[in-house]
PDB file of C-alpha atoms and ligand atoms in Angstrom:
ATOM      1  CA  MET F   1     209.442  59.545 119.936  1.00  0.00           C
ATOM      2  CA  PRO F   2     206.817  56.898 120.916  1.00  0.00           C
ATOM      3  CA  PRO F   3     207.031  53.498 119.184  1.00  0.00           C
ATOM      4  CA  LEU F   4     205.782  53.585 115.588  1.00  0.00           C
ATOM      5  CA  PRO F   5     202.379  52.006 114.925  1.00  0.00           C
ATOM      6  CA  PRO F   6     202.254  48.946 112.642  1.00  0.00           C
ATOM      7  CA  PRO F   7     201.821  49.766 108.927  1.00  0.00           C
ATOM      8  CA  THR F   8     198.173  50.128 108.032  1.00  0.00           C
ATOM      9  CA  CYS F   9     196.092  51.088 105.079  1.00  0.00           C
ATOM     10  CA  VAL F  10     196.126  54.822 104.291  1.00  0.00           C
ATOM     11  CA  PRO F  11     193.027  56.950 105.079  1.00  0.00           C
ATOM     12  CA  PRO F  12     190.079  56.270 102.726  1.00  0.00           C
ATOM     13  CA  SER F  13     190.229  59.813 101.284  1.00  0.00           C
ATOM     14  CA  ASP F  14     193.747  59.114  99.929  1.00  0.00           C
ATOM     15  CA  LEU F  15     192.910  55.766  98.368  1.00  0.00           C
ATOM     16  CA  LEU F  16     193.268  54.997  94.651  1.00  0.00           C
ATOM     17  CA  THR F  17     191.416  52.328  92.692  1.00  0.00           C
ATOM     18  CA  PHE F  18     193.137  49.692  90.570  1.00  0.00           C
ATOM     19  CA  PRO F  19     190.623  47.291  88.990  1.00  0.00           C
ATOM     20  CA  PRO F  20     191.477  43.635  89.777  1.00  0.00           C
ATOM     21  CA  SER F  21     190.652  42.812  86.123  1.00  0.00           C
ATOM     22  CA  LEU F  22     193.882  44.619  85.091  1.00  0.00           C
ATOM     23  CA  ILE F  23     196.158  42.585  87.365  1.00  0.00           C
ATOM     24  CA  PRO F  24     196.720  39.745  84.837  1.00  0.00           C
ATOM     25  CA  LEU F  25     198.108  42.278  82.310  1.00  0.00           C
ATOM     26  CA  PHE F  26     200.928  43.162  84.692  1.00  0.00           C
ATOM     27  CA  THR F  27     201.527  39.816  86.395  1.00  0.00           C
ATOM     28  CA  PRO F  28     204.163  38.563  83.878  1.00  0.00           C
ATOM     29  CA  TYR F  29     206.345  41.587  84.654  1.00  0.00           C
ATOM     30  CA  LEU F  30     206.154  41.436  88.449  1.00  0.00           C
ATOM     31  CA  PRO F  31     209.204  40.555  90.532  1.00  0.00           C
ATOM     32  CA  THR F  32     210.283  36.954  90.887  1.00  0.00           C
ATOM     33  CA  PRO F  33     212.057  35.793  94.064  1.00  0.00           C
ATOM     34  CA  PRO F  34     215.871  35.681  94.022  1.00  0.00           C
ATOM     35  CA  SER F  35     217.310  32.436  92.680  1.00  0.00           C
ATOM     36  CA  PRO F  36     220.836  30.986  92.349  1.00  0.00           C
ATOM     37  CA  SER F  37     220.989  32.308  88.774  1.00  0.00           C
ATOM     38  CA  HIS F  38     219.579  35.730  89.791  1.00  0.00           C
ATOM     39  CA  PRO F  39     220.597  36.334  93.404  1.00  0.00           C
ATOM     40  CA  LEU F  40     220.283  40.138  93.400  1.00  0.00           C
ATOM     41  CA  PRO F  41     216.957  41.903  94.051  1.00  0.00           C
ATOM     42  CA  PHE F  42     214.618  42.169  91.047  1.00  0.00           C
ATOM     43  CA  LEU F  43     214.724  45.685  89.596  1.00  0.00           C
ATOM     44  CA  THR F  44     211.760  47.239  87.802  1.00  0.00           C
ATOM     45  CA  LEU F  45     212.389  50.493  85.951  1.00  0.00           C
ATOM     46  CA  THR F  46     209.289  52.656  86.034  1.00  0.00           C
ATOM     47  CA  PHE F  47     208.549  56.302  85.371  1.00  0.00           C
ATOM     48  CA  ALA F  48     206.113  58.519  83.507  1.00  0.00           C
ATOM     49  CA  THR F  49     207.256  60.628  80.583  1.00  0.00           C
ATOM     50  CA  SER F  50     205.647  63.196  78.312  1.00  0.00           C
ATOM     51  CA  LEU F  51     205.629  62.769  74.521  1.00  0.00           C
ATOM     52  CA  ASP F  52     208.718  64.980  74.385  1.00  0.00           C
ATOM     53  CA  SER F  53     210.517  62.825  76.972  1.00  0.00           C
ATOM     54  CA  ALA F  54     210.227  65.149  79.953  1.00  0.00           C
ATOM     55  CA  LEU F  55     209.905  63.765  83.480  1.00  0.00           C
ATOM     56  CA  SER F  56     208.753  67.087  84.845  1.00  0.00           C
ATOM     57  CA  LEU F  57     208.076  70.685  83.832  1.00  0.00           C
ATOM     58  CA  GLY F  58     211.580  71.607  84.949  1.00  0.00           C
ATOM     59  CA  PRO F  59     214.163  71.068  87.681  1.00  0.00           C
ATOM     60  CA  GLY F  60     212.597  71.113  91.107  1.00  0.00           C
ATOM     61  CA  LEU F  61     208.998  71.114  89.847  1.00  0.00           C
ATOM     62  CA  ARG F  62     206.675  68.354  91.002  1.00  0.00           C
ATOM     63  CA  THR F  63     204.641  67.513  87.884  1.00  0.00           C
ATOM     64  CA  VAL F  64     201.646  65.253  87.444  1.00  0.00           C
ATOM     65  CA  LEU F  65     202.032  63.453  84.128  1.00  0.00           C
ATOM     66  CA  SER F  66     200.207  60.196  84.915  1.00  0.00           C
ATOM     67  CA  GLY F  67     196.441  60.130  84.773  1.00  0.00           C
ATOM     68  CA  PRO F  68     194.518  58.553  87.659  1.00  0.00           C
ATOM     69  CA  ALA F  69     194.430  55.074  86.078  1.00  0.00           C
ATOM     70  CA  SER F  70     198.171  54.776  85.438  1.00  0.00           C
ATOM     71  CA  LYS F  71     198.888  56.356  88.810  1.00  0.00           C
ATOM     72  CA  ALA F  72     196.824  53.603  90.442  1.00  0.00           C
ATOM     73  CA  MET F  73     198.807  51.089  88.359  1.00  0.00           C
ATOM     74  CA  THR F  74     202.091  52.392  89.823  1.00  0.00           C
ATOM     75  CA  HIS F  75     200.605  51.979  93.287  1.00  0.00           C
ATOM     76  CA  PHE F  76     199.770  48.382  92.374  1.00  0.00           C
ATOM     77  CA  LEU F  77     203.473  48.027  91.512  1.00  0.00           C
ATOM     78  CA  ARG F  78     204.358  49.609  94.861  1.00  0.00           C
ATOM     79  CA  SER F  79     202.234  46.940  96.563  1.00  0.00           C
ATOM     80  CA  ARG F  80     204.278  44.231  94.815  1.00  0.00           C
ATOM     81  CA  HIS F  81     207.794  45.563  95.445  1.00  0.00           C
ATOM     82  CA  ALA F  82     209.768  45.528  98.687  1.00  0.00           C
ATOM     83  CA  ALA F  83     211.415  48.892  97.965  1.00  0.00           C
ATOM     84  CA  ILE F  84     210.974  52.038  95.884  1.00  0.00           C
ATOM     85  CA  LEU F  85     214.104  53.983  94.937  1.00  0.00           C
ATOM     86  CA  ILE F  86     214.519  57.620  93.908  1.00  0.00           C
ATOM     87  CA  GLY F  87     217.384  60.103  93.606  1.00  0.00           C
ATOM     88  CA  VAL F  88     217.815  62.961  96.028  1.00  0.00           C
ATOM     89  CA  ASN F  89     216.753  65.606  93.476  1.00  0.00           C
ATOM     90  CA  THR F  90     213.356  63.964  93.270  1.00  0.00           C
ATOM     91  CA  THR F  91     213.150  63.875  97.061  1.00  0.00           C
ATOM     92  CA  LEU F  92     213.946  67.586  97.231  1.00  0.00           C
ATOM     93  CA  ALA F  93     211.647  68.538  94.347  1.00  0.00           C
ATOM     94  CA  ASP F  94     208.624  66.408  95.174  1.00  0.00           C
ATOM     95  CA  ASP F  95     208.544  65.852  98.942  1.00  0.00           C
ATOM     96  CA  PRO F  96     207.122  62.460  97.911  1.00  0.00           C
ATOM     97  CA  SER F  97     204.999  60.071  99.946  1.00  0.00           C
ATOM     98  CA  LEU F  98     206.370  56.823  98.473  1.00  0.00           C
ATOM     99  CA  ASN F  99     203.751  54.675 100.197  1.00  0.00           C
ATOM    100  CA  CYS F 100     201.092  52.422  98.703  1.00  0.00           C
ATOM    101  CA  ARG F 101     197.698  54.046  98.457  1.00  0.00           C
ATOM    102  CA  LEU F 102     195.587  51.088  97.330  1.00  0.00           C
ATOM    103  CA  PRO F 103     193.032  49.533  99.660  1.00  0.00           C
ATOM    104  CA  SER F 104     194.390  46.538 101.498  1.00  0.00           C
ATOM    105  CA  PRO F 105     191.870  43.717 101.890  1.00  0.00           C
ATOM    106  CA  SER F 106     193.403  42.569 105.170  1.00  0.00           C
ATOM    107  CA  GLY F 107     193.607  46.059 106.665  1.00  0.00           C
ATOM    108  CA  THR F 108     197.352  45.721 107.125  1.00  0.00           C
ATOM    109  CA  HIS F 109     199.629  46.886 104.393  1.00  0.00           C
ATOM    110  CA  THR F 110     202.995  46.127 102.937  1.00  0.00           C
ATOM    111  CA  HIS F 111     204.317  49.520 101.989  1.00  0.00           C
ATOM    112  CA  PRO F 112     207.531  49.593  99.967  1.00  0.00           C
ATOM    113  CA  ARG F 113     210.665  50.734 101.762  1.00  0.00           C
ATOM    114  CA  PRO F 114     211.720  54.081 100.271  1.00  0.00           C
ATOM    115  CA  ILE F 115     215.388  54.197  99.258  1.00  0.00           C
ATOM    116  CA  ILE F 116     216.982  57.594  98.558  1.00  0.00           C
ATOM    117  CA  LEU F 117     220.291  57.877  96.717  1.00  0.00           C
ATOM    118  CA  ASP F 118     221.881  60.859  98.425  1.00  0.00           C
ATOM    119  CA  PRO F 119     225.670  60.436  98.265  1.00  0.00           C
ATOM    120  CA  ARG F 120     226.412  63.887  99.694  1.00  0.00           C
ATOM    121  CA  ALA F 121     223.617  63.915 102.324  1.00  0.00           C
ATOM    122  CA  ARG F 122     221.810  66.899 100.744  1.00  0.00           C
ATOM    123  CA  TRP F 123     218.367  65.887 102.067  1.00  0.00           C
ATOM    124  CA  ARG F 124     217.890  67.553 105.446  1.00  0.00           C
ATOM    125  CA  PRO F 125     214.357  66.575 106.430  1.00  0.00           C
ATOM    126  CA  THR F 126     212.319  67.840 109.334  1.00  0.00           C
ATOM    127  CA  PRO F 127     209.600  65.594 110.807  1.00  0.00           C
ATOM    128  CA  ASP F 128     207.180  67.411 108.422  1.00  0.00           C
ATOM    129  CA  ALA F 129     208.700  65.652 105.376  1.00  0.00           C
ATOM    130  CA  LYS F 130     205.775  63.653 103.955  1.00  0.00           C
ATOM    131  CA  VAL F 131     207.616  60.348 103.926  1.00  0.00           C
ATOM    132  CA  LEU F 132     208.397  60.728 107.643  1.00  0.00           C
ATOM    133  CA  ALA F 133     204.958  62.027 108.640  1.00  0.00           C
ATOM    134  CA  LEU F 134     203.402  59.010 106.902  1.00  0.00           C
ATOM    135  CA  ALA F 135     205.764  56.618 108.702  1.00  0.00           C
ATOM    136  CA  ARG F 136     204.841  58.284 111.985  1.00  0.00           C
ATOM    137  CA  ALA F 137     201.151  57.716 111.233  1.00  0.00           C
ATOM    138  CA  GLY F 138     201.757  54.093 110.219  1.00  0.00           C
ATOM    139  CA  HIS F 139     200.819  54.848 106.584  1.00  0.00           C
ATOM    140  CA  GLY F 140     204.226  54.179 105.071  1.00  0.00           C
ATOM    141  CA  LEU F 141     207.829  53.351 105.882  1.00  0.00           C
ATOM    142  CA  ALA F 142     210.680  55.734 106.636  1.00  0.00           C
ATOM    143  CA  PRO F 143     213.473  55.754 104.066  1.00  0.00           C
ATOM    144  CA  PHE F 144     216.876  54.177 103.953  1.00  0.00           C
ATOM    145  CA  VAL F 145     219.224  56.909 102.725  1.00  0.00           C
ATOM    146  CA  LEU F 146     222.333  55.757 100.863  1.00  0.00           C
ATOM    147  CA  VAL F 147     225.229  58.154 101.395  1.00  0.00           C
ATOM    148  CA  ALA F 148     228.796  57.986 100.114  1.00  0.00           C
ATOM    149  CA  GLU F 149     231.280  56.367 102.471  1.00  0.00           C
ATOM    150  CA  GLY F 150     232.964  59.095 104.489  1.00  0.00           C
ATOM    151  CA  THR F 151     230.110  61.611 104.118  1.00  0.00           C
ATOM    152  CA  ALA F 152     229.245  63.299 107.386  1.00  0.00           C
ATOM    153  CA  VAL F 153     225.531  63.233 108.164  1.00  0.00           C
ATOM    154  CA  ASP F 154     224.286  65.982 110.473  1.00  0.00           C
ATOM    155  CA  ALA F 155     223.473  64.348 113.825  1.00  0.00           C
ATOM    156  CA  GLY F 156     220.097  66.107 114.117  1.00  0.00           C
ATOM    157  CA  VAL F 157     219.040  65.010 110.641  1.00  0.00           C
ATOM    158  CA  ARG F 158     220.155  61.444 111.331  1.00  0.00           C
ATOM    159  CA  ASP F 159     218.123  61.429 114.568  1.00  0.00           C
ATOM    160  CA  VAL F 160     215.007  62.609 112.726  1.00  0.00           C
ATOM    161  CA  VAL F 161     215.292  59.890 110.057  1.00  0.00           C
ATOM    162  CA  GLU F 162     216.285  57.101 112.443  1.00  0.00           C
ATOM    163  CA  GLY F 163     213.640  58.151 114.975  1.00  0.00           C
ATOM    164  CA  HIS F 164     211.044  57.280 112.325  1.00  0.00           C
ATOM    165  CA  GLY F 165     212.545  53.866 111.588  1.00  0.00           C
ATOM    166  CA  GLY F 166     214.728  55.027 108.690  1.00  0.00           C
ATOM    167  CA  ARG F 167     218.458  54.451 108.320  1.00  0.00           C
ATOM    168  CA  TYR F 168     221.595  55.983 106.855  1.00  0.00           C
ATOM    169  CA  ILE F 169     223.713  53.439 104.999  1.00  0.00           C
ATOM    170  CA  ALA F 170     227.222  54.238 103.751  1.00  0.00           C
ATOM    171  CA  VAL F 171     228.037  52.879 100.304  1.00  0.00           C
ATOM    172  CA  ALA F 172     231.293  53.011  98.330  1.00  0.00           C
ATOM    173  CA  VAL F 173     231.323  55.415  95.393  1.00  0.00           C
ATOM    174  CA  GLY F 174     233.275  55.190  92.177  1.00  0.00           C
ATOM    175  CA  GLU F 175     234.464  57.890  89.827  1.00  0.00           C
ATOM    176  CA  GLY F 176     232.125  60.867  89.739  1.00  0.00           C
ATOM    177  CA  GLY F 177     230.932  60.104  93.263  1.00  0.00           C
ATOM    178  CA  ARG F 178     228.285  57.658  92.030  1.00  0.00           C
ATOM    179  CA  PHE F 179     227.258  54.280  93.405  1.00  0.00           C
ATOM    180  CA  ALA F 180     227.499  51.268  91.111  1.00  0.00           C
ATOM    181  CA  TRP F 181     224.001  49.848  90.681  1.00  0.00           C
ATOM    182  CA  ARG F 182     225.253  46.382  91.639  1.00  0.00           C
ATOM    183  CA  ASN F 183     226.467  47.834  94.959  1.00  0.00           C
ATOM    184  CA  VAL F 184     223.071  49.457  95.527  1.00  0.00           C
ATOM    185  CA  LEU F 185     221.340  46.142  94.867  1.00  0.00           C
ATOM    186  CA  GLY F 186     223.860  44.419  97.174  1.00  0.00           C
ATOM    187  CA  VAL F 187     222.889  46.816  99.967  1.00  0.00           C
ATOM    188  CA  LEU F 188     219.186  46.118  99.411  1.00  0.00           C
ATOM    189  CA  GLN F 189     219.889  42.384  99.393  1.00  0.00           C
ATOM    190  CA  GLY F 190     221.724  42.762 102.720  1.00  0.00           C
ATOM    191  CA  GLU F 191     218.626  44.477 104.113  1.00  0.00           C
ATOM    192  CA  GLY F 192     216.398  41.586 103.015  1.00  0.00           C
ATOM    193  CA  LEU F 193     214.696  43.652 100.281  1.00  0.00           C
ATOM    194  CA  GLU F 194     214.098  41.300  97.354  1.00  0.00           C
ATOM    195  CA  SER F 195     212.647  43.680  94.784  1.00  0.00           C
ATOM    196  CA  VAL F 196     212.865  47.369  93.980  1.00  0.00           C
ATOM    197  CA  MET F 197     211.062  49.729  91.644  1.00  0.00           C
ATOM    198  CA  VAL F 198     213.362  52.486  90.450  1.00  0.00           C
ATOM    199  CA  GLU F 199     211.894  55.772  89.269  1.00  0.00           C
ATOM    200  CA  GLY F 200     214.550  56.434  86.600  1.00  0.00           C
ATOM    201  CA  GLY F 201     218.089  54.997  86.362  1.00  0.00           C
ATOM    202  CA  GLY F 202     219.601  51.564  86.928  1.00  0.00           C
ATOM    203  CA  GLU F 203     219.684  50.630  83.254  1.00  0.00           C
ATOM    204  CA  GLU F 204     222.513  48.097  83.506  1.00  0.00           C
ATOM    205  CA  VAL F 205     220.683  45.934  86.060  1.00  0.00           C
ATOM    206  CA  VAL F 206     217.050  46.315  84.997  1.00  0.00           C
ATOM    207  CA  ASP F 207     214.880  43.179  84.990  1.00  0.00           C
ATOM    208  CA  ALA F 208     211.546  44.654  83.904  1.00  0.00           C
ATOM    209  CA  VAL F 209     210.239  47.972  82.614  1.00  0.00           C
ATOM    210  CA  VAL F 210     206.808  49.499  83.181  1.00  0.00           C
ATOM    211  CA  LEU F 211     206.814  52.944  81.584  1.00  0.00           C
ATOM    212  CA  THR F 212     203.924  55.375  81.341  1.00  0.00           C
ATOM    213  CA  VAL F 213     203.743  57.785  78.390  1.00  0.00           C
ATOM    214  CA  ALA F 214     201.365  60.667  79.009  1.00  0.00           C
ATOM    215  CA  PRO F 215     199.794  62.134  75.836  1.00  0.00           C
ATOM    216  CA  THR F 216     201.128  65.589  76.537  1.00  0.00           C
ATOM    217  CA  TRP F 217     203.988  67.922  75.631  1.00  0.00           C
ATOM    218  CA  VAL F 218     205.592  70.081  78.256  1.00  0.00           C
ATOM    219  CA  GLU F 219     207.572  73.230  77.867  1.00  0.00           C
ATOM    220  CA  ARG F 220     209.718  74.597  80.621  1.00  0.00           C
ATOM    221  CA  GLY F 221     207.319  75.611  83.369  1.00  0.00           C
ATOM    222  CA  ARG F 222     204.003  74.767  81.682  1.00  0.00           C
ATOM    223  CA  ALA F 223     202.027  71.986  80.015  1.00  0.00           C
ATOM    224  CA  ALA F 224     202.008  73.076  76.361  1.00  0.00           C
ATOM    225  CA  ALA F 225     199.639  70.762  74.519  1.00  0.00           C
ATOM    226  CA  ARG F 226     197.721  67.575  75.056  1.00  0.00           C
ATOM    227  CA  VAL F 227     196.340  64.878  72.785  1.00  0.00           C
ATOM    228  CA  GLU F 228     192.735  64.285  73.746  1.00  0.00           C
ATOM    229  CA  GLY F 229     190.681  61.201  72.999  1.00  0.00           C
ATOM    230  CA  GLY F 230     193.812  59.685  71.494  1.00  0.00           C
ATOM    231  CA  ARG F 231     194.266  56.011  70.775  1.00  0.00           C
ATOM    232  CA  TRP F 232     197.396  53.960  71.362  1.00  0.00           C
ATOM    233  CA  ILE F 233     197.641  51.202  68.767  1.00  0.00           C
ATOM    234  CA  PRO F 234     200.242  48.439  69.273  1.00  0.00           C
ATOM    235  CA  LEU F 235     201.969  47.673  65.952  1.00  0.00           C
ATOM    236  CA  GLY F 236     204.578  44.947  66.251  1.00  0.00           C
ATOM    237  CA  GLU F 237     206.818  45.993  69.115  1.00  0.00           C
ATOM    238  CA  ASP F 238     205.980  49.689  68.617  1.00  0.00           C
ATOM    239  CA  VAL F 239     202.962  51.592  69.793  1.00  0.00           C
ATOM    240  CA  VAL F 240     201.411  54.334  67.662  1.00  0.00           C
ATOM    241  CA  LEU F 241     199.485  57.257  69.109  1.00  0.00           C
ATOM    242  CA  CYS F 242     196.710  58.765  66.976  1.00  0.00           C
ATOM    243  CA  GLY F 243     194.707  61.720  68.198  1.00  0.00           C
ATOM    244  CA  ARG F 244     193.836  65.347  67.831  1.00  0.00           C
ATOM    245  CA  LEU F 245     195.720  68.050  69.600  1.00  0.00           C
ATOM    246  CA  LYS F 246     194.121  70.242  72.225  1.00  0.00           C
ATOM    247  CA  LYS F 247     196.158  73.411  72.745  1.00  0.00           C
ATOM    248  CA  ASP F 248     195.951  75.533  75.908  1.00  0.00           C
TER     249      ASP F 248
HETATM  250  N1  NAI V   1     207.653  61.446  85.896  1.00  0.00           N
HETATM  251  C1  NAI V   1     208.208  60.565  86.683  1.00  0.00           C
HETATM  252  O1  NAI V   1     207.860  59.387  86.684  1.00  0.00           O
HETATM  253  C2  NAI V   1     209.326  60.979  87.578  1.00  0.00           C
HETATM  254  C3  NAI V   1     209.689  62.293  87.627  1.00  0.00           C
HETATM  255  N2  NAI V   1     210.754  62.663  88.397  1.00  0.00           N
HETATM  256  C4  NAI V   1     211.147  64.063  88.368  1.00  0.00           C
HETATM  257  O2  NAI V   1     212.505  64.143  87.964  1.00  0.00           O
HETATM  258  C5  NAI V   1     213.114  65.279  88.569  1.00  0.00           C
HETATM  259  C6  NAI V   1     214.415  64.891  89.248  1.00  0.00           C
HETATM  260  O3  NAI V   1     215.173  64.070  88.411  1.00  0.00           O
HETATM  261  P1  NAI V   1     216.770  64.189  88.339  1.00  0.00           P
HETATM  262  O4  NAI V   1     217.166  65.623  88.366  1.00  0.00           O
HETATM  263  O5  NAI V   1     217.202  63.308  87.220  1.00  0.00           O
HETATM  264  O6  NAI V   1     217.262  63.672  89.675  1.00  0.00           O
HETATM  265  P2  NAI V   1     217.221  62.404  90.629  1.00  0.00           P
HETATM  266  O7  NAI V   1     216.024  62.498  91.493  1.00  0.00           O
HETATM  267  O8  NAI V   1     217.504  61.126  89.916  1.00  0.00           O
HETATM  268  O9  NAI V   1     218.448  62.777  91.554  1.00  0.00           O
HETATM  269  C7  NAI V   1     219.737  62.836  91.015  1.00  0.00           C
HETATM  270  C8  NAI V   1     220.685  62.760  92.184  1.00  0.00           C
HETATM  271  O10 NAI V   1     220.513  61.484  92.821  1.00  0.00           O
HETATM  272  C9  NAI V   1     221.735  60.960  93.187  1.00  0.00           C
HETATM  273  N3  NAI V   1     221.991  59.766  92.374  1.00  0.00           N
HETATM  274  C10 NAI V   1     221.272  59.301  91.314  1.00  0.00           C
HETATM  275  N4  NAI V   1     221.857  58.163  90.842  1.00  0.00           N
HETATM  276  C11 NAI V   1     222.935  57.940  91.615  1.00  0.00           C
HETATM  277  C12 NAI V   1     223.956  56.953  91.643  1.00  0.00           C
HETATM  278  N5  NAI V   1     223.979  55.930  90.772  1.00  0.00           N
HETATM  279  N6  NAI V   1     224.922  57.056  92.574  1.00  0.00           N
HETATM  280  C13 NAI V   1     224.925  58.060  93.479  1.00  0.00           C
HETATM  281  N7  NAI V   1     223.987  59.023  93.501  1.00  0.00           N
HETATM  282  C14 NAI V   1     223.022  58.961  92.584  1.00  0.00           C
HETATM  283  C15 NAI V   1     222.783  62.049  92.904  1.00  0.00           C
HETATM  284  O11 NAI V   1     222.917  62.845  94.054  1.00  0.00           O
HETATM  285  C16 NAI V   1     222.146  62.830  91.770  1.00  0.00           C
HETATM  286  O12 NAI V   1     222.614  64.157  91.725  1.00  0.00           O
HETATM  287  C17 NAI V   1     212.114  65.846  89.566  1.00  0.00           C
HETATM  288  O13 NAI V   1     211.548  67.003  89.006  1.00  0.00           O
HETATM  289  C18 NAI V   1     211.075  64.746  89.704  1.00  0.00           C
HETATM  290  O14 NAI V   1     209.797  65.294  89.925  1.00  0.00           O
HETATM  291  C19 NAI V   1     211.457  61.769  89.117  1.00  0.00           C
HETATM  292  C20 NAI V   1     211.116  60.437  89.119  1.00  0.00           C
HETATM  293  C21 NAI V   1     210.018  59.931  88.355  1.00  0.00           C
HETATM  294  N1  LIG V   2     204.153  57.417  87.826  1.00  0.00           N
HETATM  295  C1  LIG V   2     204.403  58.728  88.021  1.00  0.00           C
HETATM  296  N2  LIG V   2     203.697  59.634  87.334  1.00  0.00           N
HETATM  297  C2  LIG V   2     203.942  60.942  87.499  1.00  0.00           C
HETATM  298  O1  LIG V   2     203.212  61.813  86.794  1.00  0.00           O
HETATM  299  C3  LIG V   2     204.926  61.379  88.397  1.00  0.00           C
HETATM  300  N3  LIG V   2     205.168  62.703  88.575  1.00  0.00           N
HETATM  301  C4  LIG V   2     205.628  60.373  89.123  1.00  0.00           C
HETATM  302  N4  LIG V   2     206.571  60.746  89.985  1.00  0.00           N
HETATM  303  C5  LIG V   2     207.197  59.827  90.882  1.00  0.00           C
HETATM  304  O2  LIG V   2     206.336  59.451  91.918  1.00  0.00           O
HETATM  305  C6  LIG V   2     206.754  60.078  93.116  1.00  0.00           C
HETATM  306  C7  LIG V   2     205.614  60.717  93.823  1.00  0.00           C
HETATM  307  O3  LIG V   2     205.065  59.763  94.644  1.00  0.00           O
HETATM  308  P1  LIG V   2     203.939  60.135  95.707  1.00  0.00           P
HETATM  309  O4  LIG V   2     202.660  60.329  94.942  1.00  0.00           O
HETATM  310  O5  LIG V   2     204.355  61.389  96.401  1.00  0.00           O
HETATM  311  O6  LIG V   2     203.907  58.948  96.592  1.00  0.00           O
HETATM  312  C8  LIG V   2     207.733  61.145  92.720  1.00  0.00           C
HETATM  313  O7  LIG V   2     208.637  61.436  93.704  1.00  0.00           O
HETATM  314  C9  LIG V   2     208.378  60.502  91.509  1.00  0.00           C
HETATM  315  O8  LIG V   2     209.331  59.563  91.870  1.00  0.00           O
HETATM  316  N5  LIG V   2     205.363  59.068  88.909  1.00  0.00           N
END
């Protein structure tokens, strides 16, 4: 494969808009650099959930819960984190892009490094996988895939990922074949990645949370009902949603 182009801004048709006036709201929760008292990468837990706590319509179904404004907010977070981490089921279900789709004033872009937790090497991408196609075009970075020590990775699959600038990294697993989150953060630290946004998981090492709640209920396979024109009212440390229900 020819050398990869330098990361650039994504094509204008893919761009999202995040108003600069909103940045101060999120600034207190953005990553801080590692310090002697907090040497591991900063971990932000972020995901979007429905009112009935669903992340998607069902296993293997890519589901849009976030509206355009909160989606743009997560891309602002992507612009401020060195890495973005997902599990292999999400990779298989969503064929995600995992790049940053906000305009970049300088024309060059710092996309987050995608990290995929795939202990048993179940992801078998072709060059058509979105995350690889974007890396090839210079509109994102190829992923680092964390596999369990001793797991054999198909040579052809490894070539595809590494040919796009990605890597396979072997990590020790504990009982149940899972990585300890501190080990995952240790790997990222070793790769010079100082902050990571995790789309679900990592509870024991979380530094900040930025969660989106979409005013909708889902039932297996379909969006069931939505609150329209609702209002979220902060009351103490809770937030109360008032609205009228629009049924399908
Ligand atoms: N609404 C949202 O913000 C998000 C929605 N999703 C949705 O969630 C669904 C997938 O979620 P899940 O099934 O929970 O799967 P997942 O994407 O978290 O993948 C689970 C798999 O990842 C690996 N994994 C996760 N943690 C690990 C650890 N500590 N050590 C080793 N391996 C680990 C294992 O292979 C595990 O089977 C998809 O439908 C996706 O669209 C996913 C992320 C965000
Ligand atoms: N913030 C948010 N809102 C939703 O409604 C979602 N479904 C997700 N999903 C996560 O974002 C990834 C998709 O990213 P790309 O748009 O393909 O870059 C997906 O894989 C989930 O991790 N997030």
